[in-house]
Coordinates of C-alpha atoms and ligand atoms in Angstrom, one line a residue:
X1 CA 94.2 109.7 92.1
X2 CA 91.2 110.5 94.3
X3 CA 89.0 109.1 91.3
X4 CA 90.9 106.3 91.9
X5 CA 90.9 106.1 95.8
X6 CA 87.1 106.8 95.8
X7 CA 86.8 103.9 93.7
X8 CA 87.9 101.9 96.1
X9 CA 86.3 103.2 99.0
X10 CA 83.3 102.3 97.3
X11 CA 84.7 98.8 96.7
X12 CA 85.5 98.5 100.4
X13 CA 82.4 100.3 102.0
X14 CA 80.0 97.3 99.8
X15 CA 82.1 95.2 102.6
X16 CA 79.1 96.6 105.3
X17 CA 76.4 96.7 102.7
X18 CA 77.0 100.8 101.5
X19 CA 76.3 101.4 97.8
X20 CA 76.8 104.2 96.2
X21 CA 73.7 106.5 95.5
X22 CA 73.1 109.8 92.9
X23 CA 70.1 111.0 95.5
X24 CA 72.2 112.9 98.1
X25 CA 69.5 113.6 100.1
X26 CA 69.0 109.8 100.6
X27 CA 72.3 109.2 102.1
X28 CA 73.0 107.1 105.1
X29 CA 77.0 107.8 105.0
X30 CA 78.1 110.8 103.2
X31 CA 82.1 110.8 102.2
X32 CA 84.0 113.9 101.0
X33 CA 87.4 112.8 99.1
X34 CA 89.2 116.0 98.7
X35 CA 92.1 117.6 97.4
X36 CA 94.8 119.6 99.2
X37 CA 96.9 121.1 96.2
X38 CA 95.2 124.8 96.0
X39 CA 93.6 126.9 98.3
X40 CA 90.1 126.6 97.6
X41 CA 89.6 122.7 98.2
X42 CA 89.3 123.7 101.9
X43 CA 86.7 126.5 101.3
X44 CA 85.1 123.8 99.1
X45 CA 84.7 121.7 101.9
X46 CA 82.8 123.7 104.0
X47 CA 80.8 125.0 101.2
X48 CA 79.8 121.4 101.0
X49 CA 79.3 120.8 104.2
X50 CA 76.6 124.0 103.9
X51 CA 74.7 122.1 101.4
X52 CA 74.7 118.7 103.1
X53 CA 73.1 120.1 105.8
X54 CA 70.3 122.4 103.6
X55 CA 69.5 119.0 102.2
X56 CA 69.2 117.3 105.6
X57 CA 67.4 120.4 107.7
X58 CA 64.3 118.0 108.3
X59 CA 65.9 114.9 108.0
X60 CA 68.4 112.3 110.1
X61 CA 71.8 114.0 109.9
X62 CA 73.9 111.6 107.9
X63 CA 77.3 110.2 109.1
X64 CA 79.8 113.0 107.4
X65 CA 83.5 111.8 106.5
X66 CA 85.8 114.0 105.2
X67 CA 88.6 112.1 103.3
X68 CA 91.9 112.8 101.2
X69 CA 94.5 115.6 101.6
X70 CA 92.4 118.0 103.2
X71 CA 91.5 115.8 105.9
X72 CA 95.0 114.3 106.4
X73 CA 96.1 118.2 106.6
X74 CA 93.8 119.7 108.6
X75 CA 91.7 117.3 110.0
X76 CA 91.9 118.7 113.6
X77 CA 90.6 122.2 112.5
X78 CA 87.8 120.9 110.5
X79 CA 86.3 118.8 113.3
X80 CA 86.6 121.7 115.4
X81 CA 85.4 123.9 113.2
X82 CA 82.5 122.4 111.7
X83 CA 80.9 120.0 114.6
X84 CA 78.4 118.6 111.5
X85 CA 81.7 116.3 110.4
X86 CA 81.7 113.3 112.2
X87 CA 85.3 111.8 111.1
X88 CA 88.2 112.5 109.0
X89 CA 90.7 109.7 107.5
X90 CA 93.4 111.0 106.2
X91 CA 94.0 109.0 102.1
X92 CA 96.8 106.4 104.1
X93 CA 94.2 105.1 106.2
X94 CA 91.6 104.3 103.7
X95 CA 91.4 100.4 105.2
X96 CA 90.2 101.8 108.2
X97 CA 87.1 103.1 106.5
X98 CA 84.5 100.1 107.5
X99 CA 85.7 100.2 111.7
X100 CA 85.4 104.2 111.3
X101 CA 81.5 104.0 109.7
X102 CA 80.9 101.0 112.1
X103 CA 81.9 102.9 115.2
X104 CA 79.9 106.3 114.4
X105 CA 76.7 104.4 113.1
X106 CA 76.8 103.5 117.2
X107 CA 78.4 106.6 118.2
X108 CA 78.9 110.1 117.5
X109 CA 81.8 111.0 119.2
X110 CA 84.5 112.5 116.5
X111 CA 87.2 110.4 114.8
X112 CA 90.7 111.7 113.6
X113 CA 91.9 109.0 111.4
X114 CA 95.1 110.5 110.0
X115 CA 98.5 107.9 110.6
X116 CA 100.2 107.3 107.8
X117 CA 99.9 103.3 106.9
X118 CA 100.4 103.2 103.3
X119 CA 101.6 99.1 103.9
X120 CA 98.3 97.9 105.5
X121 CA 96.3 100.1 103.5
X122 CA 97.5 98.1 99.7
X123 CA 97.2 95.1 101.4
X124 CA 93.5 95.7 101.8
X125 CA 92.8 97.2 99.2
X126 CA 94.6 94.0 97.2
X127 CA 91.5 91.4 98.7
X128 CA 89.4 93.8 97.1
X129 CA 88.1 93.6 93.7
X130 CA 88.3 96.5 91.7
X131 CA 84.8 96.8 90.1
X132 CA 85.5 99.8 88.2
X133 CA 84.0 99.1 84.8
X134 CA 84.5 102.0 82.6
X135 CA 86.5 102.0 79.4
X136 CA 89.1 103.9 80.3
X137 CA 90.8 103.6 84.3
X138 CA 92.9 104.3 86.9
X139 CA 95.3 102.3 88.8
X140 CA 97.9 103.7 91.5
X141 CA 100.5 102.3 91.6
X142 CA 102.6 104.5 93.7
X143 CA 102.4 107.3 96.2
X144 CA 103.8 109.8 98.1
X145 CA 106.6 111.9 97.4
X146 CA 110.5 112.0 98.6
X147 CA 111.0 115.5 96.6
X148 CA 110.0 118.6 98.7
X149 CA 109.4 121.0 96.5
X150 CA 109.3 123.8 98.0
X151 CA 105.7 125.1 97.7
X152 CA 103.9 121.5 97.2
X153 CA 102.1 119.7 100.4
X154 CA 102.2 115.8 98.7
X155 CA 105.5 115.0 100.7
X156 CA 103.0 115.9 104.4
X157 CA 99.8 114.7 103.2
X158 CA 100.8 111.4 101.1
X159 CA 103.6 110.5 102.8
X160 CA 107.1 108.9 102.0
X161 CA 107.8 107.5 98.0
X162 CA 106.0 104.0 98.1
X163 CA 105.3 101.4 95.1
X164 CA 102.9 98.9 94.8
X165 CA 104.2 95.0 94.0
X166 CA 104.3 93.9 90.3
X167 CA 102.4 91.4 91.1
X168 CA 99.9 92.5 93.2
X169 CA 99.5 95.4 90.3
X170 CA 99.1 93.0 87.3
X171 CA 96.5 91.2 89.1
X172 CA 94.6 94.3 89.5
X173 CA 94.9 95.4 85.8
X174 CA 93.4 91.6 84.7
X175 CA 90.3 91.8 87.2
X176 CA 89.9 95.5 85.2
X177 CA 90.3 94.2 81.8
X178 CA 87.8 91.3 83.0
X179 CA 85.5 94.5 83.9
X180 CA 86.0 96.1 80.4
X181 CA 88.3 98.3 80.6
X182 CA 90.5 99.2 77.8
X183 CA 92.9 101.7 78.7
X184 CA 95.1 101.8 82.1
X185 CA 95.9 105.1 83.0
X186 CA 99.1 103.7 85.8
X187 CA 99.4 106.6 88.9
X188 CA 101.5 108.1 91.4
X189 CA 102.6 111.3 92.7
X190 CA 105.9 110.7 91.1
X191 CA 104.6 107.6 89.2
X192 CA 108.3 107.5 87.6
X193 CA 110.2 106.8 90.6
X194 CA 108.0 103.7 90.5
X195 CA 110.3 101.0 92.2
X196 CA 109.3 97.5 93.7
X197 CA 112.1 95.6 94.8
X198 CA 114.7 97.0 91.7
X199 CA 111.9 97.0 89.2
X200 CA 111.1 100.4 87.5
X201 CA 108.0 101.5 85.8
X202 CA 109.4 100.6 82.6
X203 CA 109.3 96.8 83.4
X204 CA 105.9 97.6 84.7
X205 CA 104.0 99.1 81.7
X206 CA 106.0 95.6 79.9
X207 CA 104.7 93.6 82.2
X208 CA 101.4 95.2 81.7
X209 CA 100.8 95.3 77.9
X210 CA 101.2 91.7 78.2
X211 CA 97.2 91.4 79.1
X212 CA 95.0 90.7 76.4
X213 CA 92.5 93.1 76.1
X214 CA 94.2 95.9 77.3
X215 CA 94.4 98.4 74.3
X216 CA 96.0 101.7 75.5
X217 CA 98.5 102.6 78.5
X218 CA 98.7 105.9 80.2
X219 CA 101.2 107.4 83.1
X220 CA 100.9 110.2 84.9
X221 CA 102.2 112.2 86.5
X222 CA 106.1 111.9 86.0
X223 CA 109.0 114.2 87.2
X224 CA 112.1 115.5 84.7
X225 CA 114.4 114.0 87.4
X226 CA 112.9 110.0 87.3
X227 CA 113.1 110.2 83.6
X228 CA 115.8 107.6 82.8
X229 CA 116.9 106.1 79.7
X230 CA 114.6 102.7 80.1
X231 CA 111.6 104.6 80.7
X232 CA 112.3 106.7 77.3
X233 CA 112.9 103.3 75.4
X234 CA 109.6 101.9 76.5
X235 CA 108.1 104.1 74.1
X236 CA 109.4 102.6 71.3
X237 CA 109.2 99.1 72.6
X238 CA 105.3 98.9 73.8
X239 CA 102.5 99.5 71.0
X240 CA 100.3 99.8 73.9
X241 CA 102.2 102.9 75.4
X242 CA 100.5 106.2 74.3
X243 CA 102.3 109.1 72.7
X244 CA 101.5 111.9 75.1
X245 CA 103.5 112.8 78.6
X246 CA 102.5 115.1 81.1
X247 CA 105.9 116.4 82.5
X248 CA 105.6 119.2 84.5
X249 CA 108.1 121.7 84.5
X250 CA 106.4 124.3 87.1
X251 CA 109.2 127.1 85.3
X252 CA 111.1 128.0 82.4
X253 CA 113.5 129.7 84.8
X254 CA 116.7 127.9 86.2
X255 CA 116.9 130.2 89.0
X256 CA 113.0 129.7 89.6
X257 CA 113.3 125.7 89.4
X258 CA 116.6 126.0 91.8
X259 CA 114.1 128.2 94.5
X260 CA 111.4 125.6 94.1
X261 CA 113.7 123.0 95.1
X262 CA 112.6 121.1 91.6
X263 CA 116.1 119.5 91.4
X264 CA 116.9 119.8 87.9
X265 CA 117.7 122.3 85.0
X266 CA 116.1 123.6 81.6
X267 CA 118.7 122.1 79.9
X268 CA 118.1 118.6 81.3
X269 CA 114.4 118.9 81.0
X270 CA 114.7 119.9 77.3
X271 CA 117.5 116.9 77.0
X272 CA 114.5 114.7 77.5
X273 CA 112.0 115.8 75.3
X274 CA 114.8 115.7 72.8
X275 CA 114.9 112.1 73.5
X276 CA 111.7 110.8 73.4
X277 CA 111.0 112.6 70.4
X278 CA 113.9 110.7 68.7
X279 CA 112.5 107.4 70.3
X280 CA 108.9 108.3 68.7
X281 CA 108.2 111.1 66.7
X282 CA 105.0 111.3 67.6
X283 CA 105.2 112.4 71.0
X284 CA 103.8 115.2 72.2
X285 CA 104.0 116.8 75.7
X286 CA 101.8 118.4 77.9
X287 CA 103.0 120.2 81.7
X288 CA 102.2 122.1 84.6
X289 CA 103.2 125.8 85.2
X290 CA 103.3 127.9 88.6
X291 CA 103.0 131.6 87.8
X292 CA 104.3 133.8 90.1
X293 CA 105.9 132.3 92.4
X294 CA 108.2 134.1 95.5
X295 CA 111.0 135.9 93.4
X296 CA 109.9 135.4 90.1
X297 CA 111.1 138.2 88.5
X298 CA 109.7 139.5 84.3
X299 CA 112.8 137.8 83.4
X300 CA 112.0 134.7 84.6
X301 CA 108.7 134.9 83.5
X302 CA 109.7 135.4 79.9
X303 CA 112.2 132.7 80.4
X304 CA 108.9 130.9 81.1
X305 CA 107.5 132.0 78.0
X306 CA 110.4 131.1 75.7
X307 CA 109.9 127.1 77.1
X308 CA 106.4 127.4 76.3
X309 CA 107.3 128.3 72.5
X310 CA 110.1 125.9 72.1
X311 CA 108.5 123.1 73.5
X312 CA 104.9 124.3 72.6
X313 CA 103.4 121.6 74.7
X314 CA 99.5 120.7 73.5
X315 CA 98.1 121.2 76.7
X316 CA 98.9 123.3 80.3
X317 CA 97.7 123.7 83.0
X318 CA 98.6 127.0 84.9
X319 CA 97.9 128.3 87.7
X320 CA 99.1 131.7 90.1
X321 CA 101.3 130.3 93.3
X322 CA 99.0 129.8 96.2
X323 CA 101.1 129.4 99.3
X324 CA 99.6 126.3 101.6
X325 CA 100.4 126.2 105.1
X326 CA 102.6 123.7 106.4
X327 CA 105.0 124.4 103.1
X328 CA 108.5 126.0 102.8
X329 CA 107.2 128.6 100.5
X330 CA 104.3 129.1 102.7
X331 CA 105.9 132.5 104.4
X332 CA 108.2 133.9 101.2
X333 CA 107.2 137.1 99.8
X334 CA 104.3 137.4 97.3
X335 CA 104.5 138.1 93.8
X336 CA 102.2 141.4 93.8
X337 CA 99.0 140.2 92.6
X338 CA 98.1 142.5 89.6
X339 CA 101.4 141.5 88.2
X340 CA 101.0 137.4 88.8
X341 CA 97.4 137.7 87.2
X342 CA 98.9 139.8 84.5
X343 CA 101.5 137.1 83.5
X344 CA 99.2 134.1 83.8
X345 CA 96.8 136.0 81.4
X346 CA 100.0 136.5 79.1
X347 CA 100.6 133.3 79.2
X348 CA 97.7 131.1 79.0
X349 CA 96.8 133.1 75.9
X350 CA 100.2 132.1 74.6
X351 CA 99.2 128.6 75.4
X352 CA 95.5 128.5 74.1
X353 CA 96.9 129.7 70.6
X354 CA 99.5 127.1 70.4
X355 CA 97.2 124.3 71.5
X356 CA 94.8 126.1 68.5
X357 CA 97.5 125.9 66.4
X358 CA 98.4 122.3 67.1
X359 CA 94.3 120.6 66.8
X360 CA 94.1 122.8 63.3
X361 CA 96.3 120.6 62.3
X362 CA 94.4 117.6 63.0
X363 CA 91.9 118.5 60.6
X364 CA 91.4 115.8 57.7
X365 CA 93.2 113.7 59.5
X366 CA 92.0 110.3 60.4
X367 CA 92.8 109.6 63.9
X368 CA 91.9 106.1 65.8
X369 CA 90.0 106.9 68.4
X370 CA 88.9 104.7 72.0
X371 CA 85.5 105.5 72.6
X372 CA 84.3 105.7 76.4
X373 CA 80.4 106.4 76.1
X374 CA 77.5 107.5 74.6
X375 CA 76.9 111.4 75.5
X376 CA 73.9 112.6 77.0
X377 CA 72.2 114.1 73.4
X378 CA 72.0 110.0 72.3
X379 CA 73.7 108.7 69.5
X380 CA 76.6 110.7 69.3
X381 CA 79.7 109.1 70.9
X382 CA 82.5 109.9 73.1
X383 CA 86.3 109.1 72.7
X384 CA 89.9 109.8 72.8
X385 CA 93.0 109.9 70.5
X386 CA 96.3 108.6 71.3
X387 CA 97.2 112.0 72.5
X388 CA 94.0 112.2 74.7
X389 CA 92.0 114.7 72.6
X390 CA 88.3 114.2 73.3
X391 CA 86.3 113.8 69.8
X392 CA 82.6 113.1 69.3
X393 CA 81.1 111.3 66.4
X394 CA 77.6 110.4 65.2
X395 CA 76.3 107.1 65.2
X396 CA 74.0 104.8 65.5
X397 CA 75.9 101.8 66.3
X398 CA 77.3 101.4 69.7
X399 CA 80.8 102.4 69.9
X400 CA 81.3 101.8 73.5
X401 CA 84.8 100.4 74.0
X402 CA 85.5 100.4 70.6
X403 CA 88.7 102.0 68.3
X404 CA 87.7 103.4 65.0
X405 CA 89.5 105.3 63.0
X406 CA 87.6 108.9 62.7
X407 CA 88.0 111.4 60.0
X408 CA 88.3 115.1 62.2
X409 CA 86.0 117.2 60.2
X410 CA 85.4 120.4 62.5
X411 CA 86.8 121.2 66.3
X412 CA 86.7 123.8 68.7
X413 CA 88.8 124.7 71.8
X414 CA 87.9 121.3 73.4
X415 CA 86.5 119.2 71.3
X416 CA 87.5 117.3 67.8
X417 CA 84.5 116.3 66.0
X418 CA 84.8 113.8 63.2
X419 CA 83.4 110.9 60.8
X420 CA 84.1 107.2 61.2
X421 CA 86.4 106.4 58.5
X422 CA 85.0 103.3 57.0
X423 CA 87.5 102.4 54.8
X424 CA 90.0 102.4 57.0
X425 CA 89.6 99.7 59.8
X426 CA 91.2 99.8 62.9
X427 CA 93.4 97.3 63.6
X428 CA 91.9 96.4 67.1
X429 CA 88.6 96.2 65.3
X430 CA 89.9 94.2 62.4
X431 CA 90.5 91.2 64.8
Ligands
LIG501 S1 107.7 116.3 92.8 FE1 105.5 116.8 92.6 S2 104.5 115.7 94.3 FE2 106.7 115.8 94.8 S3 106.9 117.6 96.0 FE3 107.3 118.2 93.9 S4 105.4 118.9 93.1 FE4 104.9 117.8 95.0

């Protein structure tokens, strides 16, 4: 999401003649977007801040926003902590971005832009083209969170559950295919609680798929308890819909979910995969874990474990609970350390081999493949499979924005490698 939203602070800032620039020491404006969800973003702010002002020792200081979750937490300690920041904005108050520049470029007293406005800030953001021209893209299309898990900090620093307009979102998707693009990745917080005036995601991604020239359709990220029965049979009714879902499940413990205030069960969780996997066989899932968190016990942990073999999702992401202020689990007692590191090594291990497992199966197979760029090296291409593997290829043609069908011939823990198959045309190509 703060791909997306610095996207469009780009878009917006071109109002007042700022483009973007890969020389940092030639900035006028200099804009941190961060990210609240683990402890070190805020260290990583400051570290940033250190270089910035290394690279501007003998220069003109430039104007220094800090943006996104960070800022909207703790704006009022970073400005008093670090007097080189000349503003924060908070990621509701994006629209304000061009009066907040405007103002310091003339001043240089400190701004706190922090209310949450999420209204005003769409219908900004809607008279501005989205120049994003990249293959593959991302489009919010909801924020905030009504959940309240216990140890997350989206429901303070996003705000309330709000969706974007239909309308509003399909226009958006057409000025992007107009760019290029051929795959929408559609976002929110909870991006399946997606719901403009009785409308759910479902009738979104429909709605959607309808644009010519859009190949591919992502979501992300989703929670167990917004999975309803439409949203399953959109994967069986839209082509365009890709096979893979990132559903976290944070714990494969019921009493562990019930103390993270995650509001729904194993059972139920599993009761969905079931599903979609009857809808299209194909699908494959990948989630988010938190190990170690307050009153985890080895039980639970193993509990944990046992999900992870059942389901044996094709990718995780997992990480040791790190308690941010401002949260319910903020205060609870600590997992001891040793033992937290302990399990998350036990576990991503686990994980690693069955994601091994899984892409040594791909081998030989011919896979059709979206292709987003050429990679640095030069005529060797970049892409992605339908369940978001990156492969490379060779070749001398340019693939950009193309789908080929590709032959995997070697991989490693990252990457697929493989052949164009030439017999085999693609069907988008074939047109
Ligand atoms: S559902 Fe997701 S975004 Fe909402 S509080 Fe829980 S972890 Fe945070």
């Amino acid at each position: 999401m703060n791909e997306y939203d610095s996207n469009r602070i780009l878009d917006l800032t071109k109002k007042i003649n700022y483009v973007s620039t890969k020389k940092i020491g030639e900035a006028d404006c200099y804009i941190l977007n961060t990210c609240h969800i683990r402890e070190k973003a805020t260290d990583k702010v400051y570290h940033d801040i250190g270089r910035i002002k290394k690279e501007f020792r003998n220069k003109k200081k430039p104007i220094v926003l800090i943006a996104g979750c960070v800022a909207q937490a703790e704006g009022e300690v970073l400005l008093k902590k670090e007097k080189y920041i000349d503003a924060v904005i908070g990621p509701q108050s994006y629209h304000e971005i061009n009066n907040m520049i405007l103002n310091l470029e003339n001043n240089t007293k400190p701004i706190n832009f922090t209310e949450f406005d999420v209204i005003k800030k769409f219908d900004i953001i809607k008279q501005t083209k989205n120049s994003d021209s990249k293959v593959s893209s991302f489009l919010t299309i909801q924020e905030g969170c009504d959940k309240f898990c216990k140890f997350c900090v989206v429901p303070y620093t996003r705000g309330a559950e709000f969706s974007r307009s239909i309308n509003e979102l399909v226009v958006e998707t057409k000025q992007l295919v107009d760019n290029g693009i051929k795959e929408i990745t559609l976002l929110g917080q909870n991006v399946n609680a997606f719901n403009y005036e009785g409308k759910k995601l479902s009738e979104l991604i429909l709605e959607i798929s309808k644009i010519k020239g859009l190949k591919r359709i992502r979501y992300t990220t989703s929670h167990p308890r917004d999975f309803t029965e439409d949203l399953v049979q959109v994967h069986q009714d839209c082509e365009k819909l890709m096979p893979l879902i990132h559903l976290p499940v944070q714990s494969g413990s019921n009493k562990v979910l019930e103390n993270m205030n995650r509001k729904h069960t194993i059972e139920e969780y599993l009761e969905i995969i079931e599903k979609l996997k009857k809808t299209r066989s194909d699908i494959e899932l990948s989630s988010d874990f938190i190990v170690g968190y307050p009153g985890e016990t080895q039980y639970d942990f193993e509990k944990t474990v046992e999900l992870m073999k059942k389901v044996k999702f094709i990718n995780s992401y997992s990480f040791i609970f790190s308690a941010r202020p401002g949260t319910p689990a903020f205060n609870l007692k600590k997992v001891e350390e040793n033992i937290a590191k302990e399990r998350l090594t036990t576990f991503q291990n686990l994980s690693r081999k069955i994601k091994t497992d899984y892409r040594e199966k791909l081998l030989a197979k011919t896979l059709p493949v979206l292709f987003e760029n050429e990679t640095k090296e030069g005529n060797k291409y970049f892409g992605r499979d339908e369940h978001f593997n990156s492969v490379i290829v060779n070749s001398n043609d340019n693939l950009t924005g193309k789908t080929k069908n590709v032959k995997i011939t070697k991989l490693n823990q990252n990457t697929l490698f493989g052949e164009i198959n030439t017999k085999l045309v693609h069907k988008d190509f074939a047109a």
